């Protein structure tokens, strides 16, 4: 489990195919940046842009993970060198600063707007139809591994568009600063909303 509070910005420095087949995954070497690695062991979980990955090797300045083709097909930002948001798995002694996050990407959204509003930035993302029902005003959503609060939801024919206000600290401390209209982002819906939907469907 995670909290959606980014601990550091890392960087994918190299990508190595795990085979010659079309469905082969890749091995990512990640520079951990300011993420403390002393307590990280092989087999531990670290979220990259909101996607939970398993550490298969430690390096002098970071770690290595293997990513399946299925994961690559269902996520954004893990198929090319560049910056990624990092968070180590939650321990029972940690503060839950964001909300309960599983590290399983539910779908991809598309950035429709990213513009200054006063001292903050307004981020508008289009979510696919199968995720739209889980988004609500003042509810929680994870975008590229960042726990955020939804300020507005507008339903559309293809799903919905939701708006988020990003304070300067969030912009500076995460890779969200690089977003532009048209860019795909990883989305994880609120865990509680998922269970509520399941319970209501059984009562129908």
C-alpha positions as semicolon CSV with decimal commas, in nm:
position;residue;x (nm);y (nm);z (nm)
1;X;0,000;0,000;0,000
2;X;0,098;0,363;-0,056
3;X;-0,027;0,708;0,040
4;X;0,008;0,906;-0,283
5;X;0,257;1,141;-0,118
6;X;0,558;1,153;-0,351
7;X;0,883;1,105;-0,159
8;X;1,122;1,199;-0,438
9;X;1,156;1,254;-0,809
10;X;1,363;0,980;-0,969
11;X;1,471;0,924;-1,325
12;X;1,454;0,624;-1,556
13;X;1,807;0,615;-1,694
14;X;1,800;0,302;-1,908
15;X;1,551;0,056;-2,057
16;X;1,654;-0,297;-2,149
17;X;1,419;-0,542;-2,329
18;X;1,369;-0,870;-2,143
19;X;1,339;-1,068;-2,465
20;X;1,297;-1,053;-2,840
21;X;0,927;-1,141;-2,840
22;X;0,663;-0,878;-2,913
23;X;0,511;-0,936;-2,569
24;X;0,840;-0,911;-2,379
25;X;0,869;-0,670;-2,089
26;X;1,155;-0,440;-2,002
27;X;1,406;-0,385;-1,724
28;X;1,422;-0,027;-1,595
29;X;1,723;0,119;-1,419
30;X;1,611;0,407;-1,198
31;X;1,816;0,683;-1,036
32;X;1,639;0,721;-0,701
33;X;1,732;1,089;-0,661
34;X;1,668;1,197;-0,302
35;X;1,477;0,879;-0,210
36;X;1,652;0,710;0,087
37;X;1,754;0,359;-0,019
38;X;1,926;0,228;0,297
39;X;1,613;0,045;0,414
40;X;1,515;-0,088;0,071
41;X;1,573;-0,461;0,013
42;X;1,532;-0,686;-0,287
43;X;1,164;-0,767;-0,329
44;X;1,044;-0,441;-0,177
45;X;0,778;-0,236;-0,354
46;X;0,832;0,113;-0,493
47;X;0,569;0,304;-0,689
48;X;0,684;0,464;-1,015
49;X;0,433;0,723;-1,135
50;X;0,173;0,540;-0,927
51;X;0,250;0,189;-1,056
52;X;0,374;-0,056;-0,792
53;X;0,697;-0,226;-0,898
54;X;0,927;-0,480;-0,729
55;X;1,294;-0,403;-0,671
56;X;1,501;-0,677;-0,836
57;X;1,841;-0,513;-0,794
58;X;1,998;-0,221;-0,607
59;X;2,256;0,007;-0,766
60;X;2,492;0,271;-0,634
61;X;2,236;0,546;-0,690
62;X;1,906;0,367;-0,720
63;X;1,739;0,040;-0,816
64;X;1,621;-0,184;-1,099
65;X;1,269;-0,315;-1,170
66;X;1,122;-0,549;-1,430
67;X;0,804;-0,430;-1,601
68;X;0,579;-0,671;-1,791
69;X;0,435;-0,586;-2,130
70;X;0,089;-0,589;-1,972
71;X;0,196;-0,318;-1,728
72;X;0,354;-0,114;-2,007
73;X;0,033;-0,135;-2,209
74;X;-0,175;-0,011;-1,917
75;X;0,046;0,271;-1,789
76;X;0,209;0,590;-1,910
77;X;0,559;0,722;-1,847
78;X;0,737;0,390;-1,796
79;X;0,839;0,323;-2,154
80;X;1,102;0,595;-2,203
81;X;1,385;0,758;-2,007
82;X;1,274;1,052;-1,794
83;X;1,160;1,169;-1,453
84;X;0,917;0,964;-1,243
85;X;0,744;1,015;-0,910
86;X;0,872;0,772;-0,644
87;X;0,718;0,644;-0,323
88;X;0,822;0,349;-0,109
89;X;0,553;0,116;0,024
90;X;0,370;0,228;0,337
91;X;0,470;0,085;0,676
92;X;0,245;0,065;0,982
93;X;0,454;0,337;1,146
94;X;0,405;0,590;0,864
95;X;0,163;0,880;0,859
96;X;-0,120;0,852;0,608
97;X;-0,073;1,197;0,458
98;X;-0,268;1,134;0,138
99;X;-0,514;0,845;0,115
100;X;-0,492;0,465;0,087
101;X;-0,340;0,384;-0,252
102;X;-0,284;0,033;-0,390
103;X;-0,032;0,121;-0,660
104;X;-0,248;-0,046;-0,927
105;X;-0,324;0,182;-1,221
106;X;-0,694;0,162;-1,311
107;X;-0,674;0,347;-1,640
108;X;-0,523;0,628;-1,839
109;X;-0,647;0,984;-1,842
110;X;-0,562;1,261;-2,088
111;X;-0,459;1,610;-1,978
112;X;-0,693;1,867;-2,129
113;X;-0,575;2,178;-1,946
114;X;-0,280;2,278;-1,731
115;X;-0,275;2,652;-1,668
116;X;-0,196;2,900;-1,388
117;X;-0,482;3,016;-1,167
118;X;-0,351;3,274;-0,923
119;X;-0,049;3,125;-0,747
120;X;-0,164;2,768;-0,825
121;X;-0,212;2,554;-1,134
122;X;-0,542;2,414;-1,260
123;X;-0,516;2,061;-1,397
124;X;-0,806;1,924;-1,600
125;X;-0,797;1,557;-1,695
126;X;-1,034;1,357;-1,911
127;X;-1,107;1,018;-1,751
128;X;-1,244;0,719;-1,944
129;X;-1,608;0,617;-1,907
130;X;-1,538;0,312;-1,689
131;X;-1,369;0,531;-1,425
132;X;-1,603;0,832;-1,441
133;X;-1,852;0,690;-1,191
134;X;-1,582;0,676;-0,921
135;X;-1,495;1,045;-0,941
136;X;-1,677;1,290;-0,716
137;X;-1,649;1,647;-0,591
138;X;-1,397;1,659;-0,301
139;X;-1,317;1,293;-0,356
140;X;-0,967;1,151;-0,396
141;X;-0,785;1,053;-0,716
142;X;-0,426;0,949;-0,786
143;X;-0,260;1,108;-1,090
144;X;0,086;0,969;-1,175
145;X;0,124;0,853;-0,817
146;X;0,013;1,181;-0,655
147;X;-0,284;1,185;-0,415
148;X;-0,508;1,475;-0,516
149;X;-0,851;1,619;-0,435
150;X;-1,110;1,661;-0,708
151;X;-1,253;2,015;-0,726
152;X;-1,498;1,969;-1,012
153;X;-1,643;1,689;-1,225
154;X;-1,817;1,738;-1,560
155;X;-1,967;1,432;-1,729
156;X;-1,904;1,391;-2,100
157;X;-2,011;1,144;-2,368
158;X;-1,680;0,961;-2,337
159;X;-1,647;0,970;-1,957
160;X;-1,582;1,284;-1,754
161;X;-1,345;1,573;-1,708
162;X;-1,225;1,645;-1,356
163;X;-1,043;1,952;-1,230
164;X;-0,772;1,970;-0,965
165;X;-0,601;2,269;-0,804
166;X;-0,227;2,214;-0,759
167;X;-0,051;2,429;-0,501
168;X;0,306;2,542;-0,583
169;X;0,462;2,282;-0,350
170;X;0,290;1,992;-0,526
171;X;0,397;2,122;-0,866
172;X;0,757;2,166;-0,754
173;X;0,787;1,837;-0,564
174;X;0,645;1,611;-0,838
175;X;0,673;1,550;-1,210
176;X;0,328;1,702;-1,263
177;X;0,512;2,023;-1,351
178;X;0,590;1,869;-1,692
179;X;0,229;1,798;-1,791
180;X;0,087;1,941;-2,113
181;X;-0,249;1,907;-2,291
182;X;-0,270;1,576;-2,473
183;X;-0,031;1,391;-2,239
184;X;-0,156;1,062;-2,090
185;X;-0,145;1,013;-1,712
186;X;-0,188;0,714;-1,481
187;X;-0,509;0,716;-1,278
188;X;-0,602;0,517;-0,969
189;X;-0,949;0,559;-0,826
190;X;-1,025;0,582;-0,456
191;X;-1,016;0,240;-0,287
192;X;-1,330;0,312;-0,083
193;X;-1,526;0,410;-0,395
194;X;-1,435;0,075;-0,551
195;X;-1,584;-0,118;-0,256
196;X;-1,895;0,101;-0,241
197;X;-1,962;0,034;-0,610
198;X;-1,924;-0,341;-0,552
199;X;-2,162;-0,345;-0,256
200;X;-2,425;-0,142;-0,441
201;X;-2,405;-0,369;-0,745
202;X;-2,483;-0,675;-0,528
203;X;-2,793;-0,505;-0,387
204;X;-2,937;-0,429;-0,730
